[in-house]
Short mmCIF file of C-alpha atoms in Angstrom, two decimals:
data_model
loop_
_atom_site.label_atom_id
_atom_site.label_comp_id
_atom_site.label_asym_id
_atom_site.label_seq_id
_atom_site.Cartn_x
_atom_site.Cartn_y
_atom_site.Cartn_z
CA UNK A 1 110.57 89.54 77.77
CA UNK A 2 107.01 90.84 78.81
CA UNK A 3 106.88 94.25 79.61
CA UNK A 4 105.76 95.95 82.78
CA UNK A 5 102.38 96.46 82.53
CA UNK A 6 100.96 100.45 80.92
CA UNK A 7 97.77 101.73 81.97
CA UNK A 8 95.44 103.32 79.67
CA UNK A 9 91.44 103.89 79.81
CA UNK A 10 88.48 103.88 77.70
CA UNK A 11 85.55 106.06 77.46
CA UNK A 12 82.07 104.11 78.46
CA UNK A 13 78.92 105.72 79.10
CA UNK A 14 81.09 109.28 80.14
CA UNK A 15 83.57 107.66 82.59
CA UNK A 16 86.82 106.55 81.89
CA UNK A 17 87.53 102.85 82.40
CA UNK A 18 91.12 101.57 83.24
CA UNK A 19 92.93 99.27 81.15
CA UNK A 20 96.26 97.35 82.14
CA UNK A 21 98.11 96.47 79.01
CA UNK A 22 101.25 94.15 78.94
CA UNK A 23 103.29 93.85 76.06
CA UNK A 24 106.26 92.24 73.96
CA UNK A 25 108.34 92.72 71.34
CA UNK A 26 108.78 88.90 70.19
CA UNK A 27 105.93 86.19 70.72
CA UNK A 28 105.86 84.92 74.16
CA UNK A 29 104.53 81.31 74.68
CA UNK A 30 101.64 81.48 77.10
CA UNK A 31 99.07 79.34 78.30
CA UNK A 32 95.89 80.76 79.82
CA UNK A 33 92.52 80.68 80.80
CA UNK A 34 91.08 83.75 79.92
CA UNK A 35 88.01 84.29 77.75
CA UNK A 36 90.12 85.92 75.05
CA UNK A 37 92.98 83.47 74.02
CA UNK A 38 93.13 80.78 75.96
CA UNK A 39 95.12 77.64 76.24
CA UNK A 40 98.71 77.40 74.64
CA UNK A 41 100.00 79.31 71.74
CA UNK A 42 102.08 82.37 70.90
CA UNK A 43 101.41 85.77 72.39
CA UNK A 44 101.95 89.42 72.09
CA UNK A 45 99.97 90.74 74.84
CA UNK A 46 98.04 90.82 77.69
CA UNK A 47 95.09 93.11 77.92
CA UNK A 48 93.23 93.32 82.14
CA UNK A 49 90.08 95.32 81.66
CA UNK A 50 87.94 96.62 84.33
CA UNK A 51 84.16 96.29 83.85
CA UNK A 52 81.18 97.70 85.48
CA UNK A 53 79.85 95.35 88.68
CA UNK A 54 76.95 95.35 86.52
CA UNK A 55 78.62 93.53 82.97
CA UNK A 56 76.22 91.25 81.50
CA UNK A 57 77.44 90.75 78.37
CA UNK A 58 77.28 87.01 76.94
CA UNK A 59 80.10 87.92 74.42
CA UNK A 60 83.62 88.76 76.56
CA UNK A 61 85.81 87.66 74.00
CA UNK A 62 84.26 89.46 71.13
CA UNK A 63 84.73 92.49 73.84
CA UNK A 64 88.01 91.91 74.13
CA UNK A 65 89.05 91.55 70.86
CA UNK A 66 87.46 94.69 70.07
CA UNK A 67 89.20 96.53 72.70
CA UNK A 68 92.68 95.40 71.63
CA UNK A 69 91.66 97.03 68.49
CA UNK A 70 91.08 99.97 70.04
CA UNK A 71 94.54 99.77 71.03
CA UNK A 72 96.08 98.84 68.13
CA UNK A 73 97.22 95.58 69.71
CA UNK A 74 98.35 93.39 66.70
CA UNK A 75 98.51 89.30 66.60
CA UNK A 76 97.49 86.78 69.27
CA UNK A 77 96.92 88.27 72.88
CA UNK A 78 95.11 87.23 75.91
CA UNK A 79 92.43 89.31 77.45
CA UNK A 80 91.10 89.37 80.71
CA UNK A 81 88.07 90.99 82.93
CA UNK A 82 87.59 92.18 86.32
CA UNK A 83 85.01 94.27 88.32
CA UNK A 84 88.42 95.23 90.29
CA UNK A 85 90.20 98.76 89.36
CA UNK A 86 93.20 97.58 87.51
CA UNK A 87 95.34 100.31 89.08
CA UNK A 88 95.31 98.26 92.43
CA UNK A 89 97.38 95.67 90.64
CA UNK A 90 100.22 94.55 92.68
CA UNK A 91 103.47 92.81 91.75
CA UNK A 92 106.20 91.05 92.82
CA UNK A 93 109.33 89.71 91.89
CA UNK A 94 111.16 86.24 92.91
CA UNK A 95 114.51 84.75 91.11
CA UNK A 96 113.53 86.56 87.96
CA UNK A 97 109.93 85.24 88.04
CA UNK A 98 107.69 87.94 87.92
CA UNK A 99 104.13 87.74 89.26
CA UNK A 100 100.94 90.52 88.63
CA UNK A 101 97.75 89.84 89.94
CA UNK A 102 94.62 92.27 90.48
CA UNK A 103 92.87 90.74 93.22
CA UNK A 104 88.97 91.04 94.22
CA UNK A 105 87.44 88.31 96.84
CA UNK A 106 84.02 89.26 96.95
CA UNK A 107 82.44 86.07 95.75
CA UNK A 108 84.45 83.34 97.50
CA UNK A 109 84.04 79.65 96.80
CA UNK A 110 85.22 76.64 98.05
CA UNK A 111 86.06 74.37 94.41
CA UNK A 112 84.22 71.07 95.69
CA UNK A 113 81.51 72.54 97.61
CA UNK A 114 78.85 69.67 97.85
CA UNK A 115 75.96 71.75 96.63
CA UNK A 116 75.94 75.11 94.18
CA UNK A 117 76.87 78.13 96.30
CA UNK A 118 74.84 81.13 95.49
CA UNK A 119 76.07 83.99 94.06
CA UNK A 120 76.30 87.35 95.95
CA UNK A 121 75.46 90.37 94.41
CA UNK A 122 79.19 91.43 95.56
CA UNK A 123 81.30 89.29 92.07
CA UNK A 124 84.96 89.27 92.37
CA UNK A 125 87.64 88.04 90.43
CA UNK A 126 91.70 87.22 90.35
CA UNK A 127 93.29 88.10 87.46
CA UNK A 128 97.34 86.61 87.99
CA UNK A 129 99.49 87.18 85.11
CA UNK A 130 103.18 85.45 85.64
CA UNK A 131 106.37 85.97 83.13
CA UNK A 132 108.69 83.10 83.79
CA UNK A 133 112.28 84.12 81.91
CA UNK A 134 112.94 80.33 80.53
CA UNK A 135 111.72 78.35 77.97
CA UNK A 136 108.76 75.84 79.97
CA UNK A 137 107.27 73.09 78.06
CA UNK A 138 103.56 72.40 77.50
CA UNK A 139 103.52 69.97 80.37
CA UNK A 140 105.38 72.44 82.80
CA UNK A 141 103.12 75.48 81.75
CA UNK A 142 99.94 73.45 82.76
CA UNK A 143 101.69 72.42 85.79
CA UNK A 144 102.46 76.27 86.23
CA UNK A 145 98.96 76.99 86.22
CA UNK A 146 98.31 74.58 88.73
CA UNK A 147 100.94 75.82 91.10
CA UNK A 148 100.02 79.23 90.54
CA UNK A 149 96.56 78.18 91.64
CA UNK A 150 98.02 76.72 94.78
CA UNK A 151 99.75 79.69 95.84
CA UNK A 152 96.82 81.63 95.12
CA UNK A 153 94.49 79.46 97.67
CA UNK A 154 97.65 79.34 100.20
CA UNK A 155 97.22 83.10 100.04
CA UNK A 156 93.23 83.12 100.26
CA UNK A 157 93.33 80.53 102.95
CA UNK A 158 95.92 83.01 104.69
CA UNK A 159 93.87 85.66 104.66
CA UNK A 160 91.00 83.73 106.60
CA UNK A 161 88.97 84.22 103.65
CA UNK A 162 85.97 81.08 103.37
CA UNK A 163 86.96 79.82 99.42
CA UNK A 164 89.53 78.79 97.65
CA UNK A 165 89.35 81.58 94.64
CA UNK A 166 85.84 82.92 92.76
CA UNK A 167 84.00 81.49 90.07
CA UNK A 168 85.71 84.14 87.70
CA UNK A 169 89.53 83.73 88.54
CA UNK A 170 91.91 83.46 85.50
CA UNK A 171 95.71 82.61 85.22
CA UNK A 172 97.69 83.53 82.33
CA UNK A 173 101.77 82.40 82.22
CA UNK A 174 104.26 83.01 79.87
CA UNK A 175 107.76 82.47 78.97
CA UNK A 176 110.19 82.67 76.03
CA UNK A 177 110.36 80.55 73.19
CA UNK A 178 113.98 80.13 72.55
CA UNK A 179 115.87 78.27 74.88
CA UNK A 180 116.43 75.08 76.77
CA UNK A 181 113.73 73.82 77.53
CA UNK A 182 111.95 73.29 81.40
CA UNK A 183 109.96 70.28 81.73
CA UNK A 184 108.83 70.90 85.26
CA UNK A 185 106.74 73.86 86.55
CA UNK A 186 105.30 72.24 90.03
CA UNK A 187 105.84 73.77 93.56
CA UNK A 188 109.54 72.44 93.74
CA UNK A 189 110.70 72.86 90.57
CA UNK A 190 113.15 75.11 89.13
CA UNK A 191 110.88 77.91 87.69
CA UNK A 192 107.57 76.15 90.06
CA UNK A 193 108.95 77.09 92.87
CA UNK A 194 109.44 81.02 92.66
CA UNK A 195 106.79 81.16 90.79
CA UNK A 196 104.73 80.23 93.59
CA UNK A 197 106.09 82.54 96.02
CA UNK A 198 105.55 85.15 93.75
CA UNK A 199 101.98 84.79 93.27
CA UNK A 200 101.59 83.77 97.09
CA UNK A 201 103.06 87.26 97.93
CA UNK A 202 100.95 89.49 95.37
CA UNK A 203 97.05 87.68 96.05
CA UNK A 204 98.41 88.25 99.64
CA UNK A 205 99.09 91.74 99.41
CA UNK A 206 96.33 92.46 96.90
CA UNK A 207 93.58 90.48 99.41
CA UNK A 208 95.03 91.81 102.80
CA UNK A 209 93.96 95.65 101.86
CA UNK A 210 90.06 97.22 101.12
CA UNK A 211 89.00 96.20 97.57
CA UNK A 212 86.28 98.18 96.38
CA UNK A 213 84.80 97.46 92.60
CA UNK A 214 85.78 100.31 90.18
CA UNK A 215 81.83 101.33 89.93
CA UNK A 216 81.05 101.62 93.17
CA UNK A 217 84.41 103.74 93.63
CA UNK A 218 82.39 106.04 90.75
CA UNK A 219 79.93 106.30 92.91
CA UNK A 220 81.37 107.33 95.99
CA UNK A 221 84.15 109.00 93.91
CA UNK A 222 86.94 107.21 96.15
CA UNK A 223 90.15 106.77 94.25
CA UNK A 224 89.83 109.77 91.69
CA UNK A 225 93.83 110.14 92.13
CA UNK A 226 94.81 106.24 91.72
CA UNK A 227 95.65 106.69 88.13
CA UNK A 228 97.77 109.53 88.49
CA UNK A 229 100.32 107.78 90.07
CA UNK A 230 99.46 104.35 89.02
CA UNK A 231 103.03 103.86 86.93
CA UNK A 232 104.99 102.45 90.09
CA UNK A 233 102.11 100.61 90.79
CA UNK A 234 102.53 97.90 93.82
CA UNK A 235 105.97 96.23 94.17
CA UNK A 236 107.38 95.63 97.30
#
């Protein structure tokens, strides 16, 4: 089983930088879409950093890797990056499916807009990391992904905001590797199914409340306190 997330922080030009860190005892299977091990494979753990709004760097997975060092985080993980402060995760729970997603909507998008949309200076990103507790098969983990990006737009287009997710979004599922086997993961499915009203509920709560990017919080100094009581984090 994946554990609940830990937060930790790393030092970065004299500021501490959060880190979420998720991780098992056993190999999880996972697919994902994050810069640091993506697509399908075995995984130990899940690594959300947050990055200054001004990260430029044209090597994130190299990044990543080396911060999972820093942790001591052995064999295959995923990694992920957000401008968002990864104590504002929020999570919730449905039939055992459980859903975490750090949510930032600055630069919405819609998917098929007919021409390029500009980028704002304003870049945000949602992170969803899901833990379903059977076995899915290759086909119903990409369909996961798919449903978990439906929920996540439901949510978006909920919230009135003009996109259906950022440029930057990433989804990352996993699930046990013993067991019978699921070959569904779509809206209506078995494990689809809460899955998607788990991630519906978290990008909702995470997008309904002020999201300010962790540097500009350094700079007003708003949310000094968040990681002092970050360890319930957000789970109604």
């Amino acid at each position: 089983m994946l554990s609940e997330p830990s937060l930790t922080s790393r030092a970065e030009d004299g500021r501490r930088v959060p880190l979420l860190v998720w991780r098992t005892d056993v190999p999880l299977r996972a697919i994902s879409s994050g810069p640091l091990g993506g697509g399908i494979g075995l995984r130990r753990w899940v690594l959300n950093a947050t990055v200054p709004m001004s990260y430029d760097r044209e090597d994130p997975a190299a990044h990543l890797a080396s911060l999972a060092a820093e942790l001591a985080l052995d064999g295959p993980g995923v990694g992920l990056l957000t401008g968002v402060d990864v104590t504002e995760v929020v999570a919730r729970t449905d039939t055992g499916v459980r859903a975490w997603a750090t949510v930032g909507l600055g630069t919405p998008v819609p998917a098929a807009a007919p021409t390029p949309t500009a980028l704002a200076g304003r870049v945000g990103t949602v992170n969803i990391v899901v833990y379903v507790p059977a076995r899915l098969a290759d086909s119903a983990l990409v369909n996961a992904v798919a449903t978990a990006t439906e929920a996540k737009t439901q949510a978006i287009t909920e919230l009135g905001v003009p996109g259906t997710g950022t440029p930057t979004d990433a989804v990352t599922v996993l699930c046990p590797v013993a067991g019978m086997e699921a070959a569904y993961g779509g809206p209506r499915s078995t494990w689809g199914a809460p899955l998607a009203r788990a991630v519906h509920a978290a990008v909702l709560a995470g997008g309904a409340r002020p999201v300010v990017p962790w540097s500009e919080q350094q700079l007003t100094g708003g949310n000094s306190n968040r990681s002092a009581v970050v360890g319930a984090f957000d789970d109604r």
